Amino acid sequence: MHRYRSHTCGALREGDIGDTIRLSGWCHRIRDHGGVLFIDLRDHYGLTQVVADPDSPAFKLAEKLRAEWVVRVDGKVRRRPEGTVNPDLPTGQVEVYAAEIEVLGPAAELPMPVFGEQDYPEEIRLKYRFLDLRREKLHSNIMLRGRVIDSIRARMKAAGFFEFQTPILTASSPEGARDFLVPSRLHPGKFYALPQAPQQFKQLIMVAGFDRYFQIAPCFRDEDARADRSPGEFYQLDLEMSFATQDDVFNAVEPVIRGVFEEFGKGKAVTPKFPMIPYAEAIAKYGTDKPDLRNPLVMQDVSEAFRGGGFKIFARILEEPSAHVWAIPAPGGGSRAFCDRMNSWAQGEGQPGLGYIMFGEGTEPGSARESLVKAFGKVGLDVDYEGEAKRVSGRGPLANNIGHERTEIIRKQLNLRAGDAVFFVAGKPKDFYKFAGAARTKVGEELNLIDKDRFEFCWIVDFPMFEWNEEEKKIDFSHNPFSMPNYPVEDFLALDSNDKDTLLSIMAIQYDIVCNGIELSSGAIRNHRPEVMKKAFAIAGYPEQVLKEKFGGMLHAFELGAPPHGGIAPGIDRIVMLLAGEENLREVVLFPMNQRAEDLLMGAPSEVTAKQLRELSIRVDLPKK
RNA sequence: GGGGGCGUAGCUCAGUUGGUUAGAGCGCUGCCCUGUCACGGCAGAGGCCGCGGGUUCGAGUCCCGUCGCUCCCGCCA
């Protein structure tokens, strides 16, 4: 017999009845009936009920056991008496009659129970992460994560990708997020940086001729946390392909992502073919470059219905040429209570309010209401007109102000019916689109329009290469300076750096994958032509000297025979989060840090000794409080 | 860096217009209980009401400050 166990706690079945066996595990739950005592013994594999009664020599010790003690139990497998079978347990047909119990690891009183589903404060959960990880939900999330990564690896290898390791100690890069720095002992005053992503390495791997790279890559960024963004470190499925177009990348990645979501998505529908949505269209329809397509609402431009109309606030805004009015439909939202709720929500978001029109069924001929409408309609108490099937009237102050013809134009354009509402945002789209997107999400949530049982994917494409930095009055890179502009090389090289309009219209061959409103990844066909790179940096106001200093290694590599290449890097943590149905990354990471980037279990970050600092030629100069 | 929410027993929470001795469930300790699987019953321990200041005859409750947790904005190629 093995020192600790002959079976795991999830193994015993009817076929084992009569056998003498040995189990080890945690005392999950103990039910002491005085004369008979039950212990649910738990390990990684499952739960087995152990029974002790006064006839057993193990009984005295069994009475002393407490939750989460680790014990070894020897005993005989027996059939549970009639009526006491537990169909919820795979081992529920049998139980182990304890003959001998050995305590392998006693436990003091627990700061949080392992048993049960009750929520606990993050601080305690993180400090006692090993206890939290014993709990069923977190334990299975972590196992899911492992299986997802296995599946991704297998799919990537089957698609002809090869896995590489890249350095963890590397050079600080000037673009993007704040770096984590590691001081060098051998080079006083100099620092390594942890990679924000293996971006330059994977491009160099392509230059080195390896053709198809992937890695489950750790990435380090010293930025503030969010629910869907771990502070400090996270993992990406990082991949890169040589001689690849955007379509090639999509065709390589989409089946991997779709396959993983179909495999682990518990039957939820997965988008069969990811639609491609241009960045500008995503902003216009959804108010964000990461739209949740489970939300069916699509915004529309209704500027013309307000231009020169009776609603003076909007009419005046529209006198500015770049101003627009966007409409957010709210099917089923045509009640005063709902529109008021949305209005106060908007005020909570720092907006002056949220204009709306409600649509109600028209009045019946001869009704008291109709006579009121007849009497007061012209002075704007109500507006009434013929709908397609029913008489539908637009209601609320806006409808009254713009009159029924304009109201009807909006209603027809958005295909709204009685009982619906529509909300409006006005101004310069670049100032209000985020709020409009938030309003679209809010309406979708409030009206229960979001189908939670789907994974809705899309590609966002055609990102602008540059954007206007109003503060510094200059052109900036919009997203990634390493993306290839979607522009003929000769024409790009000939661009006038002062031709703002042309420059801002240039797209980069860059793309995102979005699922259910979460950005899973960002990628691009890279700019592998040194002269194009120099030109792009010059447009963004960086002299060639800066480019050489910061990206000299890669620039040099591109001067010695670089293949066209591109890739993408889906976030592993976010994929697992979606598959596990969790709202927070910490639920799918083994040992996460808290929102202030502290590891409460290991006590990181921590002070170090004076000797360590001396070796590194570092003197600490704390900020004054 | 900024904003919102929260902070009462080990944990989850209740606590009335400010008013005697601050409660419940889970957990813990002891006793009882031979078929439970969220076992049940009885008894008990456990509280600087985050911290500091203020208003008041009186503060868990109202005000100011501060700290902590959390969510969001900024930030995140």
Coordinates of N, CA and C in Angstrom, one line a residue, chain A residues 12-121:
Chain A
L12 N -13.5 6.5 -6.2 CA -14.2 5.2 -5.8 C -15.6 5.2 -6.4
R13 N -15.9 3.9 -6.9 CA -17.3 3.7 -7.4 C -17.8 2.4 -6.9
E14 N -19.0 2.0 -7.3 CA -19.6 0.8 -6.8 C -18.7 -0.5 -7.0
G15 N -17.9 -0.5 -8.1 CA -17.0 -1.6 -8.3 C -15.9 -1.8 -7.3
D16 N -15.7 -0.8 -6.5 CA -14.7 -0.8 -5.4 C -15.2 -1.3 -4.1
I17 N -16.5 -1.6 -4.0 CA -17.1 -2.0 -2.8 C -16.5 -3.3 -2.3
G18 N -16.2 -3.2 -1.0 CA -15.5 -4.4 -0.3 C -14.0 -4.3 -0.2
D19 N -13.4 -3.4 -1.1 CA -12.0 -3.2 -1.0 C -11.5 -2.4 0.2
T20 N -10.4 -2.7 0.7 CA -9.7 -1.9 1.7 C -8.8 -0.9 0.9
I21 N -9.0 0.4 1.2 CA -8.4 1.4 0.4 C -7.7 2.4 1.4
R22 N -7.0 3.3 0.8 CA -6.3 4.4 1.6 C -6.5 5.7 0.8
L23 N -7.0 6.8 1.5 CA -7.2 8.1 0.9 C -6.5 9.1 1.7
S24 N -6.0 10.2 1.0 CA -5.5 11.3 1.7 C -6.2 12.6 1.1
G25 N -6.4 13.6 2.0 CA -7.0 14.8 1.5 C -7.3 15.7 2.6
W26 N -8.1 16.7 2.3 CA -8.5 17.8 3.2 C -9.9 17.4 3.8
C27 N -10.1 17.7 5.1 CA -11.5 17.6 5.6 C -12.3 18.7 5.2
H28 N -13.1 18.5 4.1 CA -13.9 19.5 3.5 C -15.0 20.0 4.4
R29 N -15.7 19.0 4.9 CA -16.9 19.3 5.7 C -17.1 18.2 6.7
I30 N -17.4 18.5 7.9 CA -17.6 17.4 8.9 C -18.9 17.5 9.5
R31 N -19.7 16.4 9.5 CA -21.0 16.4 10.1 C -21.0 15.4 11.2
D32 N -21.0 15.9 12.5 CA -20.9 15.0 13.7 C -22.3 14.8 14.3
H33 N -22.8 13.5 14.2 CA -24.1 13.2 14.7 C -24.0 12.6 16.1
G34 N -22.9 12.7 16.7 CA -22.7 12.0 18.0 C -22.3 10.6 17.8
G35 N -23.3 9.8 17.4 CA -23.0 8.3 17.3 C -22.4 8.0 15.9
V36 N -22.6 8.8 14.9 CA -22.1 8.6 13.6 C -21.6 9.9 13.1
L37 N -20.4 9.9 12.4 CA -19.8 11.1 12.0 C -19.3 11.0 10.6
F38 N -19.6 12.0 9.8 CA -19.3 12.0 8.4 C -18.2 13.0 8.1
I39 N -17.3 12.6 7.3 CA -16.2 13.6 6.8 C -16.2 13.5 5.3
D40 N -16.4 14.7 4.7 CA -16.2 14.8 3.2 C -14.7 15.0 3.0
L41 N -14.1 14.0 2.5 CA -12.6 14.2 2.2 C -12.4 14.7 0.8
R42 N -11.6 15.7 0.7 CA -11.5 16.4 -0.6 C -10.0 16.4 -1.1
D43 N -9.8 16.1 -2.3 CA -8.5 16.4 -3.0 C -8.8 17.0 -4.3
H44 N -7.8 17.2 -5.1 CA -7.9 17.8 -6.4 C -8.9 17.1 -7.3
Y45 N -9.1 15.8 -7.1 CA -9.9 15.0 -8.0 C -11.4 15.0 -7.6
G46 N -11.7 15.2 -6.3 CA -13.1 15.1 -5.9 C -13.3 14.9 -4.4
L47 N -14.5 14.4 -4.1 CA -15.0 14.3 -2.7 C -15.4 12.9 -2.5
T48 N -15.0 12.4 -1.3 CA -15.5 11.0 -0.9 C -16.0 11.1 0.5
Q49 N -17.1 10.5 0.8 CA -17.6 10.6 2.2 C -17.0 9.5 3.0
V50 N -16.4 9.9 4.1 CA -15.8 8.9 5.1 C -16.7 8.9 6.3
V51 N -17.0 7.7 6.8 CA -17.9 7.5 7.9 C -17.1 6.9 9.1
A52 N -17.4 7.4 10.3 CA -16.8 6.8 11.5 C -18.0 6.6 12.5
D53 N -18.0 5.5 13.2 CA -18.9 5.3 14.4 C -18.1 4.7 15.5
P54 N -18.8 4.7 16.7 CA -18.1 4.3 17.9 C -17.4 2.9 17.9
D55 N -17.9 2.1 16.9 CA -17.3 0.8 16.8 C -15.9 0.8 16.1
S56 N -15.6 2.0 15.5 CA -14.3 2.1 14.8 C -13.2 2.6 15.7
P57 N -12.1 2.0 15.6 CA -10.9 2.6 16.4 C -10.6 4.0 16.0
A58 N -11.0 4.4 14.8 CA -10.6 5.7 14.3 C -11.6 6.8 14.9
F59 N -12.6 6.4 15.6 CA -13.7 7.3 16.0 C -13.2 8.4 16.9
K60 N -12.4 8.1 17.9 CA -11.9 9.1 18.8 C -11.2 10.2 18.1
L61 N -10.3 9.8 17.2 CA -9.5 10.8 16.5 C -10.4 11.6 15.5
A62 N -11.3 10.9 14.9 CA -12.2 11.5 13.9 C -13.0 12.7 14.6
E63 N -13.4 12.5 15.8 CA -14.2 13.6 16.5 C -13.3 14.8 16.7
K64 N -12.0 14.7 16.7 CA -11.1 15.9 16.9 C -10.8 16.6 15.6
L65 N -11.1 16.0 14.5 CA -10.8 16.7 13.2 C -11.6 17.9 13.0
R66 N -11.0 18.9 12.3 CA -11.6 20.2 12.0 C -11.4 20.4 10.5
A67 N -12.2 21.4 10.1 CA -12.2 21.8 8.6 C -10.7 22.0 8.2
E68 N -10.4 21.5 7.0 CA -9.1 21.7 6.3 C -7.9 21.1 6.9
W69 N -8.2 20.2 7.9 CA -7.0 19.4 8.3 C -6.7 18.4 7.2
V70 N -5.4 18.1 7.0 CA -5.1 17.1 6.0 C -4.8 15.8 6.7
V71 N -5.6 14.8 6.2 CA -5.5 13.5 6.9 C -5.4 12.3 5.9
R72 N -4.8 11.2 6.4 CA -4.9 10.0 5.7 C -5.9 9.1 6.3
V73 N -6.7 8.4 5.5 CA -7.8 7.6 6.0 C -7.6 6.2 5.4
D74 N -7.5 5.2 6.3 CA -7.6 3.8 5.8 C -9.0 3.2 6.1
G75 N -9.6 2.5 5.2 CA -10.9 1.9 5.5 C -11.4 1.1 4.4
K76 N -12.6 0.6 4.6 CA -13.2 -0.3 3.7 C -14.3 0.4 2.9
V77 N -14.3 0.2 1.6 CA -15.4 0.8 0.7 C -16.7 0.1 0.9
R78 N -17.8 0.8 1.2 CA -19.0 0.0 1.3 C -20.1 0.8 0.6
R79 N -21.2 0.1 0.3 CA -22.3 0.7 -0.4 C -23.0 1.6 0.6
R80 N -23.5 2.8 0.2 CA -24.3 3.6 1.1 C -25.6 2.9 1.4
P81 N -26.2 3.0 2.6 CA -27.5 2.4 2.9 C -28.5 3.0 2.0
E82 N -29.6 2.3 1.7 CA -30.7 2.7 0.9 C -31.2 4.1 1.3
G83 N -31.4 5.0 0.4 CA -31.9 6.3 0.7 C -30.9 7.3 1.1
T84 N -29.6 6.9 1.2 CA -28.6 7.9 1.6 C -27.6 8.1 0.5
V85 N -27.9 7.6 -0.7 CA -27.0 7.9 -1.9 C -27.1 9.4 -2.2
N86 N -25.9 9.9 -2.6 CA -25.9 11.3 -3.0 C -25.6 11.4 -4.5
P87 N -26.7 11.7 -5.3 CA -26.5 11.7 -6.8 C -25.7 12.9 -7.3
D88 N -25.4 13.8 -6.4 CA -24.7 15.0 -6.8 C -23.2 14.7 -6.9
L89 N -22.7 13.6 -6.2 CA -21.3 13.3 -6.2 C -21.0 12.1 -7.1
P90 N -20.0 12.1 -7.9 CA -19.6 10.9 -8.7 C -19.3 9.7 -7.8
T91 N -18.9 10.0 -6.5 CA -18.6 8.9 -5.6 C -19.8 8.7 -4.7
G92 N -20.9 9.2 -5.0 CA -22.1 9.3 -4.1 C -22.7 7.9 -3.8
Q93 N -22.4 6.9 -4.6 CA -22.9 5.6 -4.3 C -22.3 4.9 -3.1
V94 N -21.0 5.3 -2.8 CA -20.3 4.6 -1.8 C -19.8 5.5 -0.7
E95 N -19.2 4.9 0.3 CA -18.6 5.6 1.4 C -17.5 4.8 1.9
V96 N -16.5 5.4 2.7 CA -15.4 4.7 3.2 C -15.6 4.6 4.7
Y97 N -15.7 3.4 5.3 CA -15.8 3.2 6.7 C -14.4 3.3 7.3
A98 N -14.1 4.3 8.1 CA -12.8 4.6 8.6 C -12.3 3.6 9.6
A99 N -11.2 2.9 9.3 CA -10.6 2.0 10.3 C -9.4 2.7 11.0
E100 N -8.7 3.6 10.2 CA -7.6 4.3 10.8 C -7.4 5.6 10.2
I101 N -7.1 6.6 11.1 CA -6.9 8.0 10.6 C -5.6 8.5 11.1
E102 N -4.8 9.1 10.2 CA -3.6 9.8 10.6 C -3.6 11.2 10.2
V103 N -3.3 12.1 11.1 CA -3.3 13.5 10.8 C -2.0 13.9 10.1
L104 N -2.0 14.3 8.9 CA -0.8 14.7 8.1 C -0.5 16.2 8.2
G105 N -1.5 17.0 8.4 CA -1.3 18.4 8.5 C -2.5 19.1 9.1
P106 N -2.4 19.4 10.4 CA -3.5 20.1 11.1 C -3.6 21.5 10.6
A107 N -4.8 22.1 10.8 CA -5.0 23.5 10.4 C -5.5 24.3 11.6
A108 N -5.0 25.5 11.7 CA -5.6 26.4 12.7 C -6.9 27.0 12.2
E109 N -7.5 27.8 13.0 CA -8.8 28.4 12.6 C -8.6 29.2 11.3
L110 N -9.5 29.0 10.4 CA -9.3 29.6 9.1 C -9.8 31.0 9.0
P111 N -9.0 31.9 8.3 CA -9.5 33.3 8.1 C -10.6 33.3 7.1
M112 N -10.7 32.3 6.3 CA -11.9 32.2 5.4 C -12.2 30.8 5.1
P113 N -13.4 30.3 5.0 CA -13.7 28.9 4.8 C -13.5 28.5 3.4
V114 N -13.1 27.3 3.2 CA -13.0 26.8 1.8 C -14.3 26.3 1.3
F115 N -15.1 25.7 2.3 CA -16.4 25.3 2.0 C -17.4 26.4 1.7
G116 N -18.2 26.3 0.7 CA -19.3 27.2 0.5 C -18.9 28.2 -0.6
E117 N -19.9 29.0 -0.9 CA -19.7 29.9 -2.1 C -19.7 31.4 -1.6
Q118 N -19.7 31.6 -0.3 CA -19.8 33.0 0.1 C -18.6 33.9 -0.4
D119 N -18.9 35.1 -0.7 CA -17.9 36.0 -1.2 C -17.1 36.5 0.0
Y120 N -15.8 36.7 -0.3 CA -14.9 37.3 0.7 C -14.2 38.5 0.2
P121 N -13.7 39.3 1.1 CA -13.0 40.5 0.6 C -11.7 40.2 -0.1

